[in-house]
GROMACS .gro file of C-alpha atoms in nm:
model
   47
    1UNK     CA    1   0.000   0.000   0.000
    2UNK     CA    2   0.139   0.370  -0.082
    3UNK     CA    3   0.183   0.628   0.186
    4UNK     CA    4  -0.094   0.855   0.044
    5UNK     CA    5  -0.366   0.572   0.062
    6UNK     CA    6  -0.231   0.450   0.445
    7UNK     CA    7  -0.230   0.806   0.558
    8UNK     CA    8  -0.601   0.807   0.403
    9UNK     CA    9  -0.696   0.492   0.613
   10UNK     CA   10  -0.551   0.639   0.952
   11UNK     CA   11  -0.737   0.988   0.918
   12UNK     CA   12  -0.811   1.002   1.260
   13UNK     CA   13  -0.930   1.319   1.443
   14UNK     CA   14  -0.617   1.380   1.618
   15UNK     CA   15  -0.429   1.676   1.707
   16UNK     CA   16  -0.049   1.654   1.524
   17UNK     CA   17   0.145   1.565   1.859
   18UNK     CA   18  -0.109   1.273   1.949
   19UNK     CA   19  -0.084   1.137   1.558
   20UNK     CA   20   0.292   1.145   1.566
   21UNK     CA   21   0.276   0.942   1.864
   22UNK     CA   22   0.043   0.742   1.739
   23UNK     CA   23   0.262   0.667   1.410
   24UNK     CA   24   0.554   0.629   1.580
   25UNK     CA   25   0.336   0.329   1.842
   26UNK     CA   26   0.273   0.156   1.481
   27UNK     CA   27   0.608   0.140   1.365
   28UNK     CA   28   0.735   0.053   1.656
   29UNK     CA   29   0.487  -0.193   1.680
   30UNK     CA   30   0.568  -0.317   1.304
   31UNK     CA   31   0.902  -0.336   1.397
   32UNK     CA   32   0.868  -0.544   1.667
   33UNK     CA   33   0.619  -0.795   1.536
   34UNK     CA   34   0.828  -0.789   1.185
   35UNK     CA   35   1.134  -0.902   1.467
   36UNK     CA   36   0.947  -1.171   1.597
   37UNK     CA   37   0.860  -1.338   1.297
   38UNK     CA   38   1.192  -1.323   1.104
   39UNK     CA   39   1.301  -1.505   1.432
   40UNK     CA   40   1.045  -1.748   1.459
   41UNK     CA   41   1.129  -1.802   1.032
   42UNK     CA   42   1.469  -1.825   1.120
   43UNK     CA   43   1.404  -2.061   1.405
   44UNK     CA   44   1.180  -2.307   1.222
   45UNK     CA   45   1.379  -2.308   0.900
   46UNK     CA   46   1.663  -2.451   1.084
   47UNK     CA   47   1.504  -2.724   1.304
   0.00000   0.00000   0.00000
């Protein structure tokens, strides 16, 4: 999915210092869960 259409799906009524926290929870968030399951790949690839 492009940036323009995400940005469209997460127009939330939120003043600019809430949304940047809020982006910043979901990357960190994708981040984490991307983490996690390049570890579990990694794990079970090599069982």
């Amino acid at each position: 999915m492009d940036r323009s259409a995400r940005d469209r799906t997460l127009q939330l009524d939120l003043s600019d210092k809430e949304e940047l926290d809020f982006r910043m929870c979901c990357k960190l968030e994708n981040k984490f869960f991307t983490s996690i399951h390049s570890s579990f790949d990694f794990y079970y690839s090599n069982v």
